[in-house]
Tab-separated table of C-alpha atoms and ligand atoms in Angstrom:
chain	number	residue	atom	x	y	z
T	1	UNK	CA	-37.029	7.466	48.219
T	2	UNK	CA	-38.423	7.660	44.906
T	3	UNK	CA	-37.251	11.502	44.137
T	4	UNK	CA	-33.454	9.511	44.921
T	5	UNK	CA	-34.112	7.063	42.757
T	6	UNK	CA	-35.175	9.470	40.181
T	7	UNK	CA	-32.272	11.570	40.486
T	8	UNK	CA	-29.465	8.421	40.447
T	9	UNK	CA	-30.945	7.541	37.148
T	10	UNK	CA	-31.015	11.128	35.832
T	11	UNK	CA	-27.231	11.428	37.003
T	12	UNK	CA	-26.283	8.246	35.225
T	13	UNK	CA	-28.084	9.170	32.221
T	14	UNK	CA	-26.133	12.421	32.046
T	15	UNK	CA	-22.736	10.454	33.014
T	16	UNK	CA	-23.463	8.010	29.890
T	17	UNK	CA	-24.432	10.651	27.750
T	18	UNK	CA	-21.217	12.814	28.672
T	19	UNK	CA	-19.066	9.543	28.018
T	20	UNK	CA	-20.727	8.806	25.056
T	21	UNK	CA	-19.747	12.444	23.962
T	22	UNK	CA	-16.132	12.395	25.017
T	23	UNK	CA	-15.547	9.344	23.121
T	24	UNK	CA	-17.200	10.073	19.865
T	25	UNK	CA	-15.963	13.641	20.125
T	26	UNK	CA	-12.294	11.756	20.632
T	27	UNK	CA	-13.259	9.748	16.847
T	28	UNK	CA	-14.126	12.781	15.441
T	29	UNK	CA	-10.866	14.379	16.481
T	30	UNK	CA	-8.641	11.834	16.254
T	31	UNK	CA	-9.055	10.922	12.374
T	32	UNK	CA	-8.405	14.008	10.170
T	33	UNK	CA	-8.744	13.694	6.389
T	34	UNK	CA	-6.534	11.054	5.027
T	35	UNK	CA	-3.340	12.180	4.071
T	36	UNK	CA	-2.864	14.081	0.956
T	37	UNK	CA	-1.520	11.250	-2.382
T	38	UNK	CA	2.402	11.591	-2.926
T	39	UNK	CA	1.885	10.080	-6.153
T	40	UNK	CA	1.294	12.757	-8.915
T	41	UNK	CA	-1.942	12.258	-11.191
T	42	UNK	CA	-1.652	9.918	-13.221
T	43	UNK	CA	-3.771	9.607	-16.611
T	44	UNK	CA	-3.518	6.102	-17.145
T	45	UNK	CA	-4.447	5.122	-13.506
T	46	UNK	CA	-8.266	6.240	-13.055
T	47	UNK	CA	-10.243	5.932	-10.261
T	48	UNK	CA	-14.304	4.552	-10.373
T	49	UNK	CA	-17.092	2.746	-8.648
T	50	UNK	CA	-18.305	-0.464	-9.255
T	51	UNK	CA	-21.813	-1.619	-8.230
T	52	UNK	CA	-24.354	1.131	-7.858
T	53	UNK	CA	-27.623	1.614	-7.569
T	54	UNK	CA	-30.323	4.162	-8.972
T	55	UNK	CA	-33.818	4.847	-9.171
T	56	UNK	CA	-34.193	3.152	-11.855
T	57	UNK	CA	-34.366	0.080	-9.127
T	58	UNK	CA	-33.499	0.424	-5.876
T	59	UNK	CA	-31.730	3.031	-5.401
T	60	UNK	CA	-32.298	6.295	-3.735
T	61	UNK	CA	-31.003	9.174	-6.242
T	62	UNK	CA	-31.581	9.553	-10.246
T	63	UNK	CA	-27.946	9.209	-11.982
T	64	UNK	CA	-27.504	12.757	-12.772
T	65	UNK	CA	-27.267	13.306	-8.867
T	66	UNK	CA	-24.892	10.116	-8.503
T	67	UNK	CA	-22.595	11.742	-10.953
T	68	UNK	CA	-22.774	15.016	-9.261
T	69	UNK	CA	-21.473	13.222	-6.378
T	70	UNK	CA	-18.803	11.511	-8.312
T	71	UNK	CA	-17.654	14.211	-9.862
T	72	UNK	CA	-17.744	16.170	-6.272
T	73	UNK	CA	-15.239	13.207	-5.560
T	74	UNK	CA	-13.078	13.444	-8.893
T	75	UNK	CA	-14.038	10.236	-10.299
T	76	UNK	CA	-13.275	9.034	-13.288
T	77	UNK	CA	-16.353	6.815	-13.901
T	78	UNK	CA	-18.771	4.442	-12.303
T	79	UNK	CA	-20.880	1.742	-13.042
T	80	UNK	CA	-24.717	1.160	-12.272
T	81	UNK	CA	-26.148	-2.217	-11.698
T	82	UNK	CA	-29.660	-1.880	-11.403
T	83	UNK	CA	-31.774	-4.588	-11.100
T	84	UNK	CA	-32.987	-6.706	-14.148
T	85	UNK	CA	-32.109	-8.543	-16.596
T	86	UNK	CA	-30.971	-6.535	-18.170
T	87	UNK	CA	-32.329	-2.884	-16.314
T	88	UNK	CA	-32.841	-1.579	-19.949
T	89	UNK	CA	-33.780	2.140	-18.498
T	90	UNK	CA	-30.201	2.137	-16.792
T	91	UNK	CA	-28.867	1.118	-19.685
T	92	UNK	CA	-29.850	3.718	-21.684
T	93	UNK	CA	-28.900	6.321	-19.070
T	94	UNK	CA	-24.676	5.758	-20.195
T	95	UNK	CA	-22.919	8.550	-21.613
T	96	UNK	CA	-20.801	11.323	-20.257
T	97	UNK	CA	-22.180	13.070	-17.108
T	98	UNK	CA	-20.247	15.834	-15.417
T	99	UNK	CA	-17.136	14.866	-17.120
T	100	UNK	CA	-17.498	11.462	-15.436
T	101	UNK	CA	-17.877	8.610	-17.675
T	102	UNK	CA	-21.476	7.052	-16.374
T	103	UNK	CA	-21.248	3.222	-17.073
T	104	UNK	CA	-24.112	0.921	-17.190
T	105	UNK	CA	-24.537	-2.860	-16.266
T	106	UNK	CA	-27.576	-4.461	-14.740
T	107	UNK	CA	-27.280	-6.607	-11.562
T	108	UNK	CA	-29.290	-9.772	-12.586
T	109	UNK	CA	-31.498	-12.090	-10.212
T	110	UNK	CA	-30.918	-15.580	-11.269
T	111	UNK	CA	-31.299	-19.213	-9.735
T	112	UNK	CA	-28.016	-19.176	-7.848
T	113	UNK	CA	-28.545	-15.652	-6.383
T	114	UNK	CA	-26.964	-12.061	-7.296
T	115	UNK	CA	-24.887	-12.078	-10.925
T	116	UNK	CA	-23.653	-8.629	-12.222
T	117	UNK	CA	-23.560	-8.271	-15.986
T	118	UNK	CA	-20.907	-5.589	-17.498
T	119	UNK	CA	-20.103	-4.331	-20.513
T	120	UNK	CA	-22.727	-5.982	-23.043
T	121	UNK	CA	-24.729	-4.896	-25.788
T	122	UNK	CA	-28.298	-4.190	-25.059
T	123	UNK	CA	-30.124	-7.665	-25.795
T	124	UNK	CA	-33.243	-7.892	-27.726
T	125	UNK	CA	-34.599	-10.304	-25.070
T	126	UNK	CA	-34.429	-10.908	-21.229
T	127	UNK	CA	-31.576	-12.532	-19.935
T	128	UNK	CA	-32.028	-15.768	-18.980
T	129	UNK	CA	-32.848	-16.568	-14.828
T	130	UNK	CA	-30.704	-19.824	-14.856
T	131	UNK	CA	-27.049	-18.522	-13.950
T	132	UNK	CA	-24.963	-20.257	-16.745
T	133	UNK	CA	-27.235	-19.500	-19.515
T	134	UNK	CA	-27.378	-15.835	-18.694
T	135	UNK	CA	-23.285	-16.230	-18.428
T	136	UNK	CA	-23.321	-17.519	-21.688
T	137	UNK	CA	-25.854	-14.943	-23.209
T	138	UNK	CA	-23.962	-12.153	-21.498
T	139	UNK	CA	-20.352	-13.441	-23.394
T	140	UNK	CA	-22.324	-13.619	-26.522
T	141	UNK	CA	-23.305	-10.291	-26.401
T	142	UNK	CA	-19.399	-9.175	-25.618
T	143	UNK	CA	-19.861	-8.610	-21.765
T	144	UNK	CA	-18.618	-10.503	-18.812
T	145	UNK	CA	-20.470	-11.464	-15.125
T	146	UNK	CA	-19.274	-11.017	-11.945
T	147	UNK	CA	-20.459	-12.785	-8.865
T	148	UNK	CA	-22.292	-10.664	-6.170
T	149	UNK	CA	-22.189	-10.744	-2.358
T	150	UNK	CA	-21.830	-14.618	-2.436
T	151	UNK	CA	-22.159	-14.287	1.285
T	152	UNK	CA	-24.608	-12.104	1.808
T	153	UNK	CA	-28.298	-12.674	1.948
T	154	UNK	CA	-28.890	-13.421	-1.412
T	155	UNK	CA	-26.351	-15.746	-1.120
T	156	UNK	CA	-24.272	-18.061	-3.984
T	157	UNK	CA	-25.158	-21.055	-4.768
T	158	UNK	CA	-21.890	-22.977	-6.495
T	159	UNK	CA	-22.301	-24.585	-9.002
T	160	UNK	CA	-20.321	-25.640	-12.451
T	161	UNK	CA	-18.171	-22.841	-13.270
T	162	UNK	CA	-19.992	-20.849	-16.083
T	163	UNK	CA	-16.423	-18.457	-17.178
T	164	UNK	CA	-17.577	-15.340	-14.518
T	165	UNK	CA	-14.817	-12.897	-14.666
T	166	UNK	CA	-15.363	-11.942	-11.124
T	167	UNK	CA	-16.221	-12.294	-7.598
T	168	UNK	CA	-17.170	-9.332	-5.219
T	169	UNK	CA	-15.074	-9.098	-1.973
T	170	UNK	CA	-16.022	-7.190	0.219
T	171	UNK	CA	-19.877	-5.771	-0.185
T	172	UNK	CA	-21.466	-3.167	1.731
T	173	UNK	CA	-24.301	-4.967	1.195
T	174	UNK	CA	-23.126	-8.057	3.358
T	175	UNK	CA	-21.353	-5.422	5.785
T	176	UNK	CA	-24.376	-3.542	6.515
T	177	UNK	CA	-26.766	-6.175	7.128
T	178	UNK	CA	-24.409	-8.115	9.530
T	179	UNK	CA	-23.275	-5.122	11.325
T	180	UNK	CA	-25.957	-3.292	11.642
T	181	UNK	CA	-26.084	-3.079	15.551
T	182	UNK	CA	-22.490	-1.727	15.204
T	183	UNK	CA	-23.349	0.703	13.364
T	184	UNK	CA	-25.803	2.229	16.036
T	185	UNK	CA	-23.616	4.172	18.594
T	186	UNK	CA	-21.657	5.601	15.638
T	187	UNK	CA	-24.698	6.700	13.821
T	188	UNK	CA	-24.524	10.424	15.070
T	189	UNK	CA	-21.254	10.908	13.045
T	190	UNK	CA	-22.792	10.025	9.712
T	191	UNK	CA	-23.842	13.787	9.226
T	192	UNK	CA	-20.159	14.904	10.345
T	193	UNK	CA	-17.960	12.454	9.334
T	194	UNK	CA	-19.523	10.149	7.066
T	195	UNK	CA	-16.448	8.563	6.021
T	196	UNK	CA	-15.489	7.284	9.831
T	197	UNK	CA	-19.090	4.942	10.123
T	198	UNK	CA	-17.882	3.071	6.813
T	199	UNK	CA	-14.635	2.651	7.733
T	200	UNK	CA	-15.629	1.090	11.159
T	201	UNK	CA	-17.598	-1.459	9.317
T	202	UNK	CA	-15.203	-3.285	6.709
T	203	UNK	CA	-13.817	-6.415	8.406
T	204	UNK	CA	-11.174	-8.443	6.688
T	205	UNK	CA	-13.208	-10.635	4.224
T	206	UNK	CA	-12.173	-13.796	5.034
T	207	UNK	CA	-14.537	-16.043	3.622
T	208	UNK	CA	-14.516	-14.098	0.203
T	209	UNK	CA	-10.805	-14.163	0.224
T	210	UNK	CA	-10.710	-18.163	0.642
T	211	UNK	CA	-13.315	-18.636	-2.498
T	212	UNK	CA	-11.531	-16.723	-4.737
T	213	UNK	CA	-8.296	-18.363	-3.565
T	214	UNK	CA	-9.744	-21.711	-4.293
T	215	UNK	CA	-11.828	-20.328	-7.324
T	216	UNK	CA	-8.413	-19.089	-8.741
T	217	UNK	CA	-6.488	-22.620	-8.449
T	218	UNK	CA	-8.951	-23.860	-11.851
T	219	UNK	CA	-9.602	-20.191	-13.304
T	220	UNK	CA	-8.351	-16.615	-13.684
T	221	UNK	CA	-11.372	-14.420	-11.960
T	222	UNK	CA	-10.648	-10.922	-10.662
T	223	UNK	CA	-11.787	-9.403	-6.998
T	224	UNK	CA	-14.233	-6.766	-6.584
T	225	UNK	CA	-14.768	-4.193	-3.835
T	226	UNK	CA	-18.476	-3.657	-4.516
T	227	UNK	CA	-19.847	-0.246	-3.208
T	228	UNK	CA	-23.123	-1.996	-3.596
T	229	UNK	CA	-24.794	1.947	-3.287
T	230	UNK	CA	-28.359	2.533	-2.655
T	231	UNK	CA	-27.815	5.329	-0.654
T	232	UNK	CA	-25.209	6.949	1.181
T	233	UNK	CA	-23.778	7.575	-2.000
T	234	UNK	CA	-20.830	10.235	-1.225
T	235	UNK	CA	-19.065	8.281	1.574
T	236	UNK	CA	-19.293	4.962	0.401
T	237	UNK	CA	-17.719	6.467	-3.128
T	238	UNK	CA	-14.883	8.123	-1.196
T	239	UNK	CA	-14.181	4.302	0.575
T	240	UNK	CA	-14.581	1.263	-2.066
T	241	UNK	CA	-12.819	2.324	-5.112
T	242	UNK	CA	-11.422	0.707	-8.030
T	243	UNK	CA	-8.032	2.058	-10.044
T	244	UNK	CA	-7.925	0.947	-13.351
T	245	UNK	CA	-4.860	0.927	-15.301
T	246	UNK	CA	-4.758	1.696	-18.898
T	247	UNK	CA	-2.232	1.724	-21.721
T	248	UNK	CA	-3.283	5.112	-23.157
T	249	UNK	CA	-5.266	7.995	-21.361
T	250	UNK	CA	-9.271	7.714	-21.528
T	251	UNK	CA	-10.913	8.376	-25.476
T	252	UNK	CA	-13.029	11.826	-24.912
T	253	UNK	CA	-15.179	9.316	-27.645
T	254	UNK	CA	-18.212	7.545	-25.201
T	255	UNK	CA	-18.180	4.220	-26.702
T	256	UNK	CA	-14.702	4.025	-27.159
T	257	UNK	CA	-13.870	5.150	-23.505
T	258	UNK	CA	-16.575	2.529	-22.303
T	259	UNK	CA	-14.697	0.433	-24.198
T	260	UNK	CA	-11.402	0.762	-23.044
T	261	UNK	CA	-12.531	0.595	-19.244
T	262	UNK	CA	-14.695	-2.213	-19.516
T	263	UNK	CA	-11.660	-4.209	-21.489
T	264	UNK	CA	-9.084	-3.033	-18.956
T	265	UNK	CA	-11.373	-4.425	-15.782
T	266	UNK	CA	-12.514	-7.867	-17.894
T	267	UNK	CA	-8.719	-8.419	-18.067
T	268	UNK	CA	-8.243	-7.608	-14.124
T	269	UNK	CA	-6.215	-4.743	-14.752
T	270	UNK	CA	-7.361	-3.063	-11.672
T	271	UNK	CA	-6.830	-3.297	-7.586
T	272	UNK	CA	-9.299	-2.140	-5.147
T	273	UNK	CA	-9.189	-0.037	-1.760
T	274	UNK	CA	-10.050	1.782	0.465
T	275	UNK	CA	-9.022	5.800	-0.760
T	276	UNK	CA	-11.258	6.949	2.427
T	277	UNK	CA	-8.128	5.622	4.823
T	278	UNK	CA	-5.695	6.584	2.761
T	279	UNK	CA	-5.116	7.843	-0.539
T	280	UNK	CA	-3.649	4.765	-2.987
T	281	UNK	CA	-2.654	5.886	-6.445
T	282	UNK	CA	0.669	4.507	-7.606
T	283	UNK	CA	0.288	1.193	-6.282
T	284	UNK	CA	1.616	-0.842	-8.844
T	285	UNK	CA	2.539	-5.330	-9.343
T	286	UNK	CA	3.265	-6.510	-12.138
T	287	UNK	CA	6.050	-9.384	-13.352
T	288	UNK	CA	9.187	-9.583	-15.610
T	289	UNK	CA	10.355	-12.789	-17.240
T	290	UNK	CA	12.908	-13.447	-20.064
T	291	UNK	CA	10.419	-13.156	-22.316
T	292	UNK	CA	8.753	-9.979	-21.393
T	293	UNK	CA	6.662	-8.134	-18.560
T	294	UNK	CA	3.333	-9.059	-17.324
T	295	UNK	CA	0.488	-6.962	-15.934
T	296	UNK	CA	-1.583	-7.608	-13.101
T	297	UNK	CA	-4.568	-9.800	-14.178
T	298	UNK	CA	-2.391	-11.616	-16.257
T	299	UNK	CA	-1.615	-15.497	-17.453
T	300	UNK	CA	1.869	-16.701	-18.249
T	301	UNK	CA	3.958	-19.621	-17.912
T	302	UNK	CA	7.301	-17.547	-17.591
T	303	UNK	CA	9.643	-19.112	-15.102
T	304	UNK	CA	11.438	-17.540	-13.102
T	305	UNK	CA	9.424	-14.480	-12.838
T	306	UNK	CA	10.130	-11.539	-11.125
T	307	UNK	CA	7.492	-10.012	-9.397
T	308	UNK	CA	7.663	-6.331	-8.851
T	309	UNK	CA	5.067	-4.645	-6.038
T	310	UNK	CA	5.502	-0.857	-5.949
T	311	UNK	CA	3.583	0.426	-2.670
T	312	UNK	CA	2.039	3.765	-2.336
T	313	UNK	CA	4.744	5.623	-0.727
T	314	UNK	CA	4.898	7.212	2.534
T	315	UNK	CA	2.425	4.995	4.476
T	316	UNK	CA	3.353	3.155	7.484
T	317	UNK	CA	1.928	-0.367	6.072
T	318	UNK	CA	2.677	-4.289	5.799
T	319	UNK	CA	2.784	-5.889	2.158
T	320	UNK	CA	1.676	-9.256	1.954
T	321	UNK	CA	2.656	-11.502	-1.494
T	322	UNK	CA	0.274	-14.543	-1.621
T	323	UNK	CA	0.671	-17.640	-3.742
T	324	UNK	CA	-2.124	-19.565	-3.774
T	325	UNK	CA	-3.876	-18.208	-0.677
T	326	UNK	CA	-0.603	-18.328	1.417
T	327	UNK	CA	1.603	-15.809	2.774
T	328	UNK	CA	4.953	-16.024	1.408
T	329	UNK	CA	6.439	-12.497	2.164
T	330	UNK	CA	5.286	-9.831	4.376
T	331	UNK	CA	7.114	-6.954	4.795
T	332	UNK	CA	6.989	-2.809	5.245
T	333	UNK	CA	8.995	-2.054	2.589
T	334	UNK	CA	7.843	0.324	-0.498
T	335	UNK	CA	9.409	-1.730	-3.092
T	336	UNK	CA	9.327	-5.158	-3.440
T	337	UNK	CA	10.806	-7.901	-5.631
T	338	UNK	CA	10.552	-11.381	-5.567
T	339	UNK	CA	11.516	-14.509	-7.956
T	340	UNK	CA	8.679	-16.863	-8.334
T	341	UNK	CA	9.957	-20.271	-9.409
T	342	UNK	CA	6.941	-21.855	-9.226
T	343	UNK	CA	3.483	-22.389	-10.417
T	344	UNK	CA	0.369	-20.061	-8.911
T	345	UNK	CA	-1.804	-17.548	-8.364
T	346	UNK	CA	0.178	-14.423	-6.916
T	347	UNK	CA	-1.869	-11.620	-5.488
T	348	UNK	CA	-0.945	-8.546	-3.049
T	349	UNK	CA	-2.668	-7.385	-0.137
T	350	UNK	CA	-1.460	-4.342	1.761
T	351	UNK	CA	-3.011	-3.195	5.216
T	352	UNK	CA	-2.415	0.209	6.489
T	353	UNK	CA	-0.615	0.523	9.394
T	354	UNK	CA	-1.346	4.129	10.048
T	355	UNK	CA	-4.437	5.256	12.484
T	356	UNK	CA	-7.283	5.520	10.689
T	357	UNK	CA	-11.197	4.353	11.407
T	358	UNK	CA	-10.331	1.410	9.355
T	359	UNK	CA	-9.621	-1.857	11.372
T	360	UNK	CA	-6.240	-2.470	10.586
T	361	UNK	CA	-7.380	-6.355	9.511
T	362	UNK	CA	-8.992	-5.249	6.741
T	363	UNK	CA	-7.077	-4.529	3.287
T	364	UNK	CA	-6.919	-1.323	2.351
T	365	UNK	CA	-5.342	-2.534	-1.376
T	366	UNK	CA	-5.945	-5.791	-2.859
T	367	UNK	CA	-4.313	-6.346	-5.987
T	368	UNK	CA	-5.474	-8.774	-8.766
T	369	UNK	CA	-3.521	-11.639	-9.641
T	370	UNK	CA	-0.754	-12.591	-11.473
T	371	UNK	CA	-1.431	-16.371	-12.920
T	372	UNK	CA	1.913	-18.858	-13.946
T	373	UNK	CA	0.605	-21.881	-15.436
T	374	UNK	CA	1.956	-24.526	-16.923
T	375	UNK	CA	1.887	-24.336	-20.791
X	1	ZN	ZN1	-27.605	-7.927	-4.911
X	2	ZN	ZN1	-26.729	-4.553	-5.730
């Protein structure tokens, strides 16, 4: 009786475990590399990470080996945020590494949770913990503060709006925490496919989306896809990226290339996705009025204005133009146009409609917006 028992459960463990390998076998199989880009290289579209960790807090590798990785991955630059206020040993670790352009900003804590400082002079003194002072201090000294993981566990607290230039999105910070237990059956792929366990996670961020919807009615602030890196450094690079646009190729000069990257993000001249899905250079919105063309991240009070959304090409995907939070055209199309007559906040989101590990909810680009205001 017992010897039966014993043998039904070794026969269902082996049927599990034979299921278990058909169907991960079937993930690995099923999603190849994404697609090559269509779109040639372009110099003054380059490609970095925001939000990193190093040893220098809590992180798990010493800069020299993130950059390594990043340059394994062709970026352009990326952008530590240790811990403090500001981390002063990150900040001294900046300069050209690999032939990628290491970036340094400190990822303060402060009364209303998580701010992320960027593009400041090193201070003589601490930051301040209160949240609008250290705002303030971090303008002063010619940087600008993004909000981090306002939903995660350090969460935001709102309060008065203190001029932040940004808010973070999506977070793997807030995605691994909450999905943890998802991540379990998929753990054996991490050494295979690395890329395929990040994908899975990212969920459509709806509660980050709504924020900076209703954040963006009183004041321009950009979106970030934070890699929020501690570890796992390689595939969560090759998944959360951010392409800057610039009006002349990267200085080989240090300080002036920081320069130029650091103005080009304060003024939102950047979208964010997901390269790991699919590869999205060339993506391009921007508007034309009577009085001249206006980049994404941009304020004007031009009306009519023609906005212009150039997909990546060759994708099976759905563009979605949002004023204000709302939908007003989704289509499949690789160029778009449309006259905006009114007031807003116009942004584009485009979700890939090709198989890939990604849930297809999820955006794969999210633009920054374009703001018409009244004079
Ligand atoms: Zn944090
Ligand atoms: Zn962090």
């Amino acid at each position: 009786m017992i010897r039966r028992k014993k043998q039904r459960i070794i026969k269902l463990t082996l049927g599990f475990l034979i299921l278990y390998l058909l169907w991960s076998g079937f993930l690995f199989l099923r999603y190849s590399s994404p697609k090559p880009s269509h779109a040639a290289p372009n110099p003054l579209e380059i490609v970095g990470i925001y939000h990193v960790h190093s040893t220098f807090s809590d992180g798990t590798k010493t800069p020299e080996k993130i950059a390594n990785i990043a340059a394994g991955q062709d970026l352009d630059f990326f952008i530590l945020t240790d811990h403090g206020r500001p981390n002063f040993d990150s900040l001294a670790s900046e300069g050209w590494q690999q032939g990628v352009l290491l970036l340094a900003g400190s990822e303060l804590s402060v009364n209303r949770g998580h701010l992320v400082g960027l593009g400041f002079e090193t201070p003589l003194q601490p930051f301040s913990q209160t949240a609008e002072l250290a705002a303030a201090q971090i303008a002063q000294a010619q940087g600008f503060t993004v909000i981090a993981h306002p939903y995660s566990k350090v969460h935001w607290t709102w309060g008065k709006y203190a001029g932040y230039s940004g808010i973070e999105i999506i977070s793997t910070d807030t995605i691994l925490r909450k999905n943890f237990i998802r991540l379990l059956p998929i753990l054996p792929l991490i050494p295979l496919k690395p890329r395929i366990p990040v994908l899975k996670l990212l969920q459509h961020p709806s509660r980050n989306l709504r924020k900076w919807d209703e954040l963006c009615r009183e004041f321009p602030i950009y979106g970030f896809y934070s890699c929020d890196a501690h570890l796992w450094y390689g595939p969560l690079f090759s998944s959360l990226r951010l392409h800057v646009l610039l009006d002349s190729a990267l200085p080989e000069d240090f300080t002036e290339a920081r320069k130029t990257v650091y103005a080009a993000i304060k003024r939102g001249r950047f979208f964010n996705a997901v390269d790991a899905a699919a590869p999205s250079q060339g993506f391009r919105f921007w508007g034309q009025g009577q009085d001249g063309s206006i980049d994404m991240g941009g304020t004007t009070s031009q009306l009519p204005l023609l906005l212009q959304i150039q997909a990546p090409p060759a994708l099976a995907r759905e563009v979605r133009l949002l004023q204000d939070g709302r939908i007003i055209q989704c289509t499949t199309e690789e160029r778009i146009s449309f006259e905006a007559t009114q007031t807003g906040t116009y942004r584009v989101e485009i979700y890939l409609r090709e198989p890939t590990p990604m849930t297809q909810d999820c955006p794969w680009i999210l633009s920054n917006p374009i703001f018409i205001r009244k004079n």
